[in-house]
Amino acid sequence: MPTASNGSVSCYYETDGEGETVVFLGDVGYGAWQWGWQHAGLTGPFETLVTDLRGAGRSDAPPGPYAVDDFVADVQAVLDDHGERTVHVVGAGLGGMVALELARISTRPASLGLLGTAPGGADLTLDPLFGSPADPDELESSLAAALSRDFLDAHPDEVARIVDWRAAEDATREAWDAQAAAVEAFDITDRLYEVDCPALVLHGRDDAVWPLEYGRRLAENLPRGEFVELDGGHLIGIERSREVNDRLFGFFESA
């Protein structure tokens, strides 16, 4: 599978399908496993490009702390390596911040799909989301902050698979802290007017870590923002995958 280099940092990515490219940027600490539900739903009508943010999965984990600007430069390197100029971008949590900043400073994003994110992270408490990849019990218990109780109770087999994927791909504590520092330091609340591409903001009403109101205010302050509130917790792309995929598909088709 291909890698792109941003200076000394190697960034893993993989692509599938044909058509307009949709890039997926993940949340703090999670590997690319988190996009399996969207990959299955959007590949074919679109080319999907999934990358591990620095610190997680198969990308390098240099010493931190990181900044959102670091991730934006990594994504630019991936897109240059792949040869794509204009893309649709889907970002969750930290990845949503990266998507916003990429759209603010460049014309590469044709549109944005923003899941459970915010324009600033200083007031967030992300620690409940962390689980050590070496501790399966901790990985499972930390899902209580990411997924609703209804989902966890109704899908034990899915939860077990997620724990296995997290053990293989998620960030260590050191790398997780480096990623979380980027969230805490990021704030473009007063510069959202500079993000002028269409943006669909999807947020779980029971998100325990990235509050629903953050997503609502984000959409209201984006020049071309649209807000959709869905049942579920933080990882809404997993809990409501069919509806999320349908909404992303329609949004990208019309962008």
Tab-separated table of C-alpha atoms in Angstrom:
chain	number	residue	atom	x	y	z
A	1	MET	CA	0.000	0.000	0.000
A	2	PRO	CA	1.257	3.530	-0.783
A	3	THR	CA	2.780	6.010	1.620
A	4	ALA	CA	3.429	9.711	1.232
A	5	SER	CA	6.228	11.676	2.873
A	6	ASN	CA	5.849	14.995	4.635
A	7	GLY	CA	9.473	15.691	5.419
A	8	SER	CA	10.606	12.823	7.630
A	9	VAL	CA	7.058	11.667	8.425
A	10	SER	CA	5.630	8.777	6.404
A	11	CYS	CA	1.837	8.799	6.027
A	12	TYR	CA	-0.010	5.637	5.077
A	13	TYR	CA	-3.027	5.744	2.794
A	14	GLU	CA	-5.077	3.423	0.649
A	15	THR	CA	-7.585	3.971	-2.151
A	16	ASP	CA	-10.412	1.977	-3.655
A	17	GLY	CA	-12.990	2.506	-6.391
A	18	GLU	CA	-13.283	5.077	-9.143
A	19	GLY	CA	-14.841	8.484	-9.659
A	20	GLU	CA	-14.557	11.644	-7.600
A	21	THR	CA	-12.323	11.147	-4.580
A	22	VAL	CA	-13.627	11.197	-1.004
A	23	VAL	CA	-10.887	11.525	1.641
A	24	PHE	CA	-11.499	10.292	5.206
A	25	LEU	CA	-9.705	11.881	8.180
A	26	GLY	CA	-10.115	10.209	11.549
A	27	ASP	CA	-10.580	11.181	15.161
A	28	VAL	CA	-8.085	11.311	18.018
A	29	GLY	CA	-6.242	8.046	18.501
A	30	TYR	CA	-8.271	5.890	16.123
A	31	GLY	CA	-6.809	4.033	13.183
A	32	ALA	CA	-8.432	3.841	9.766
A	33	TRP	CA	-10.723	1.025	10.989
A	34	GLN	CA	-13.236	3.714	11.972
A	35	TRP	CA	-14.079	4.310	8.293
A	36	GLY	CA	-14.951	0.728	7.398
A	37	TRP	CA	-18.672	1.527	7.394
A	38	GLN	CA	-18.296	4.524	5.060
A	39	HIS	CA	-15.799	2.699	2.853
A	40	ALA	CA	-18.361	-0.011	2.202
A	41	GLY	CA	-21.108	2.514	1.495
A	42	LEU	CA	-19.334	5.014	-0.740
A	43	THR	CA	-16.728	3.010	-2.657
A	44	GLY	CA	-17.924	2.437	-6.210
A	45	PRO	CA	-19.830	5.651	-6.831
A	46	PHE	CA	-16.716	7.403	-5.508
A	47	GLU	CA	-13.052	6.660	-5.126
A	48	THR	CA	-12.402	6.459	-1.386
A	49	LEU	CA	-9.069	7.453	0.136
A	50	VAL	CA	-8.427	6.492	3.749
A	51	THR	CA	-5.317	7.655	5.583
A	52	ASP	CA	-4.011	7.109	9.106
A	53	LEU	CA	-3.283	10.427	10.806
A	54	ARG	CA	0.266	10.710	12.149
A	55	GLY	CA	0.449	8.919	15.473
A	56	ALA	CA	-2.052	6.174	14.612
A	57	GLY	CA	-2.247	3.062	12.477
A	58	ARG	CA	0.453	2.577	9.874
A	59	SER	CA	1.593	6.197	9.709
A	60	ASP	CA	4.649	7.390	11.617
A	61	ALA	CA	4.323	8.639	15.180
A	62	PRO	CA	7.006	11.301	15.668
A	63	PRO	CA	7.358	12.948	19.071
A	64	GLY	CA	4.593	15.421	19.880
A	65	PRO	CA	2.772	17.544	20.564
A	66	TYR	CA	1.171	17.835	17.130
A	67	ALA	CA	-0.761	20.737	15.641
A	68	VAL	CA	-3.643	20.727	13.177
A	69	ASP	CA	-1.249	22.385	10.725
A	70	ASP	CA	0.918	19.236	10.873
A	71	PHE	CA	-2.017	17.062	9.857
A	72	VAL	CA	-3.017	19.452	7.089
A	73	ALA	CA	0.510	19.259	5.663
A	74	ASP	CA	0.345	15.462	5.885
A	75	VAL	CA	-2.954	15.389	3.987
A	76	GLN	CA	-1.568	17.720	1.337
A	77	ALA	CA	1.388	15.345	0.922
A	78	VAL	CA	-0.958	12.364	0.547
A	79	LEU	CA	-3.068	14.152	-2.073
A	80	ASP	CA	0.029	15.259	-3.980
A	81	ASP	CA	1.344	11.687	-3.935
A	82	HIS	CA	-1.985	10.343	-5.146
A	83	GLY	CA	-2.240	13.028	-7.795
A	84	GLU	CA	-5.564	14.524	-6.746
A	85	ARG	CA	-6.183	18.255	-6.694
A	86	THR	CA	-9.887	18.544	-5.794
A	87	VAL	CA	-11.571	16.152	-3.379
A	88	HIS	CA	-14.499	15.786	-1.011
A	89	VAL	CA	-13.318	15.502	2.594
A	90	VAL	CA	-14.975	13.680	5.498
A	91	GLY	CA	-13.548	14.340	8.951
A	92	ALA	CA	-14.563	13.141	12.409
A	93	GLY	CA	-13.510	14.938	15.604
A	94	LEU	CA	-9.860	15.871	15.105
A	95	GLY	CA	-10.201	14.922	11.438
A	96	GLY	CA	-13.045	17.415	11.123
A	97	MET	CA	-10.755	20.154	12.402
A	98	VAL	CA	-8.141	19.129	9.842
A	99	ALA	CA	-10.799	19.237	7.120
A	100	LEU	CA	-11.912	22.716	8.194
A	101	GLU	CA	-8.376	24.083	8.181
A	102	LEU	CA	-7.586	22.455	4.831
A	103	ALA	CA	-10.676	24.130	3.368
A	104	ARG	CA	-9.785	27.447	4.993
A	105	ILE	CA	-6.281	27.652	3.515
A	106	SER	CA	-6.785	25.903	0.163
A	107	THR	CA	-9.286	25.271	-2.603
A	108	ARG	CA	-8.749	21.506	-2.590
A	109	PRO	CA	-11.980	20.511	-0.797
A	110	ALA	CA	-15.013	20.654	-3.085
A	111	SER	CA	-17.163	19.963	-0.028
A	112	LEU	CA	-16.886	18.815	3.570
A	113	GLY	CA	-18.656	16.142	5.580
A	114	LEU	CA	-18.052	16.924	9.263
A	115	LEU	CA	-18.932	14.293	11.875
A	116	GLY	CA	-18.946	15.060	15.601
A	117	THR	CA	-16.488	17.946	15.436
A	118	ALA	CA	-16.080	21.603	16.383
A	119	PRO	CA	-14.163	24.733	15.334
A	120	GLY	CA	-12.255	24.793	18.640
A	121	GLY	CA	-11.239	22.256	21.266
A	122	ALA	CA	-10.027	24.074	24.364
A	123	ASP	CA	-13.146	23.189	26.387
A	124	LEU	CA	-13.296	19.513	25.428
A	125	THR	CA	-12.367	16.603	27.701
A	126	LEU	CA	-11.198	13.869	25.346
A	127	ASP	CA	-9.578	11.479	27.823
A	128	PRO	CA	-12.622	9.151	28.202
A	129	LEU	CA	-12.114	8.125	24.568
A	130	PHE	CA	-8.626	6.724	25.152
A	131	GLY	CA	-7.982	3.023	25.493
A	132	SER	CA	-4.550	1.429	25.541
A	133	PRO	CA	-4.038	-0.821	22.495
A	134	ALA	CA	-2.357	-3.300	24.891
A	135	ASP	CA	-5.423	-3.575	27.154
A	136	PRO	CA	-8.559	-5.104	25.531
A	137	ASP	CA	-10.689	-4.421	28.605
A	138	GLU	CA	-9.744	-0.755	28.561
A	139	LEU	CA	-10.410	-0.563	24.839
A	140	GLU	CA	-13.896	-1.955	25.355
A	141	SER	CA	-14.763	0.160	28.397
A	142	SER	CA	-13.649	3.363	26.665
A	143	LEU	CA	-16.204	2.726	23.909
A	144	ALA	CA	-18.853	3.874	26.402
A	145	ALA	CA	-17.711	7.427	25.648
A	146	ALA	CA	-17.802	6.897	21.883
A	147	LEU	CA	-20.953	4.848	21.274
A	148	SER	CA	-24.409	4.933	22.815
A	149	ARG	CA	-25.448	2.380	25.408
A	150	ASP	CA	-28.171	1.153	23.046
A	151	PHE	CA	-25.605	0.386	20.343
A	152	LEU	CA	-23.191	-1.314	22.730
A	153	ASP	CA	-25.916	-3.540	24.152
A	154	ALA	CA	-27.435	-4.408	20.779
A	155	HIS	CA	-24.187	-5.223	18.900
A	156	PRO	CA	-21.801	-7.266	21.086
A	157	ASP	CA	-20.170	-8.972	18.101
A	158	GLU	CA	-19.524	-5.621	16.437
A	159	VAL	CA	-18.042	-4.286	19.665
A	160	ALA	CA	-15.688	-7.272	19.853
A	161	ARG	CA	-14.494	-6.617	16.285
A	162	ILE	CA	-13.941	-2.942	17.058
A	163	VAL	CA	-11.832	-3.871	20.084
A	164	ASP	CA	-9.677	-6.119	17.886
A	165	TRP	CA	-9.239	-3.374	15.281
A	166	ARG	CA	-8.371	-0.836	17.958
A	167	ALA	CA	-5.725	-3.155	19.417
A	168	ALA	CA	-4.099	-3.379	15.992
A	169	GLU	CA	-4.355	0.252	14.837
A	170	ASP	CA	-4.991	2.753	17.637
A	171	ALA	CA	-2.438	5.200	19.012
A	172	THR	CA	-0.304	4.597	22.075
A	173	ARG	CA	-0.807	6.895	25.044
A	174	GLU	CA	2.109	9.092	23.986
A	175	ALA	CA	0.862	9.493	20.421
A	176	TRP	CA	-2.730	9.936	21.615
A	177	ASP	CA	-1.648	12.805	23.864
A	178	ALA	CA	0.223	14.358	20.923
A	179	GLN	CA	-2.945	14.231	18.794
A	180	ALA	CA	-5.164	15.504	21.618
A	181	ALA	CA	-2.861	18.518	22.019
A	182	ALA	CA	-3.737	19.511	18.448
A	183	VAL	CA	-7.437	19.530	19.330
A	184	GLU	CA	-6.891	21.608	22.452
A	185	ALA	CA	-4.822	24.241	20.632
A	186	PHE	CA	-7.089	24.576	17.588
A	187	ASP	CA	-9.609	27.413	17.289
A	188	ILE	CA	-10.919	28.978	14.086
A	189	THR	CA	-14.250	30.066	15.561
A	190	ASP	CA	-13.673	33.627	14.370
A	191	ARG	CA	-12.434	32.533	10.928
A	192	LEU	CA	-15.152	30.135	9.838
A	193	TYR	CA	-16.283	32.690	7.266
A	194	GLU	CA	-13.125	31.769	5.342
A	195	VAL	CA	-14.388	28.200	4.803
A	196	ASP	CA	-16.532	28.833	1.758
A	197	CYS	CA	-17.154	25.346	0.363
A	198	PRO	CA	-20.422	23.493	1.140
A	199	ALA	CA	-20.291	21.678	4.478
A	200	LEU	CA	-22.614	19.033	5.893
A	201	VAL	CA	-22.344	18.808	9.700
A	202	LEU	CA	-23.614	15.525	11.183
A	203	HIS	CA	-23.720	15.122	14.959
A	204	GLY	CA	-25.018	12.519	17.393
A	205	ARG	CA	-27.450	14.025	19.888
A	206	ASP	CA	-26.013	11.830	22.661
A	207	ASP	CA	-22.351	12.634	21.937
A	208	ALA	CA	-20.751	12.561	25.391
A	209	VAL	CA	-17.411	14.128	24.432
A	210	TRP	CA	-18.014	16.544	21.539
A	211	PRO	CA	-21.313	18.178	22.610
A	212	LEU	CA	-24.170	18.465	20.141
A	213	GLU	CA	-24.315	22.235	20.506
A	214	TYR	CA	-20.753	22.522	19.170
A	215	GLY	CA	-21.840	20.943	15.903
A	216	ARG	CA	-24.953	23.098	15.687
A	217	ARG	CA	-22.963	26.317	16.173
A	218	LEU	CA	-20.355	25.132	13.671
A	219	ALA	CA	-22.977	24.715	10.949
A	220	GLU	CA	-24.636	28.033	11.789
A	221	ASN	CA	-21.352	29.914	11.444
A	222	LEU	CA	-20.126	28.287	8.254
A	223	PRO	CA	-21.084	30.311	5.161
A	224	ARG	CA	-22.563	27.235	3.470
A	225	GLY	CA	-23.146	24.950	6.443
A	226	GLU	CA	-25.999	22.480	6.881
A	227	PHE	CA	-26.707	20.779	10.218
A	228	VAL	CA	-28.204	17.325	10.763
A	229	GLU	CA	-28.806	15.884	14.232
A	230	LEU	CA	-28.943	12.086	14.458
A	231	ASP	CA	-29.678	9.553	17.180
A	232	GLY	CA	-26.488	8.115	18.628
A	233	GLY	CA	-23.201	8.920	20.295
A	234	HIS	CA	-19.890	10.306	19.097
A	235	LEU	CA	-19.043	7.718	16.433
A	236	ILE	CA	-22.161	8.476	14.448
A	237	GLY	CA	-20.599	7.088	11.278
A	238	ILE	CA	-20.729	3.658	12.901
A	239	GLU	CA	-24.025	3.881	14.778
A	240	ARG	CA	-26.018	5.417	11.925
A	241	SER	CA	-23.849	4.277	9.048
A	242	ARG	CA	-26.634	3.818	6.504
A	243	GLU	CA	-28.147	7.252	7.094
A	244	VAL	CA	-24.736	8.915	7.279
A	245	ASN	CA	-23.665	7.269	4.027
A	246	ASP	CA	-26.901	8.220	2.268
A	247	ARG	CA	-26.578	11.830	3.384
A	248	LEU	CA	-22.912	12.041	2.405
A	249	PHE	CA	-23.632	10.464	-0.981
A	250	GLY	CA	-26.419	12.912	-1.776
A	251	PHE	CA	-24.422	15.870	-0.516
A	252	PHE	CA	-21.326	15.046	-2.555
A	253	GLU	CA	-23.397	14.317	-5.651
A	254	SER	CA	-24.947	17.765	-5.492
A	255	ALA	CA	-21.791	19.715	-4.465
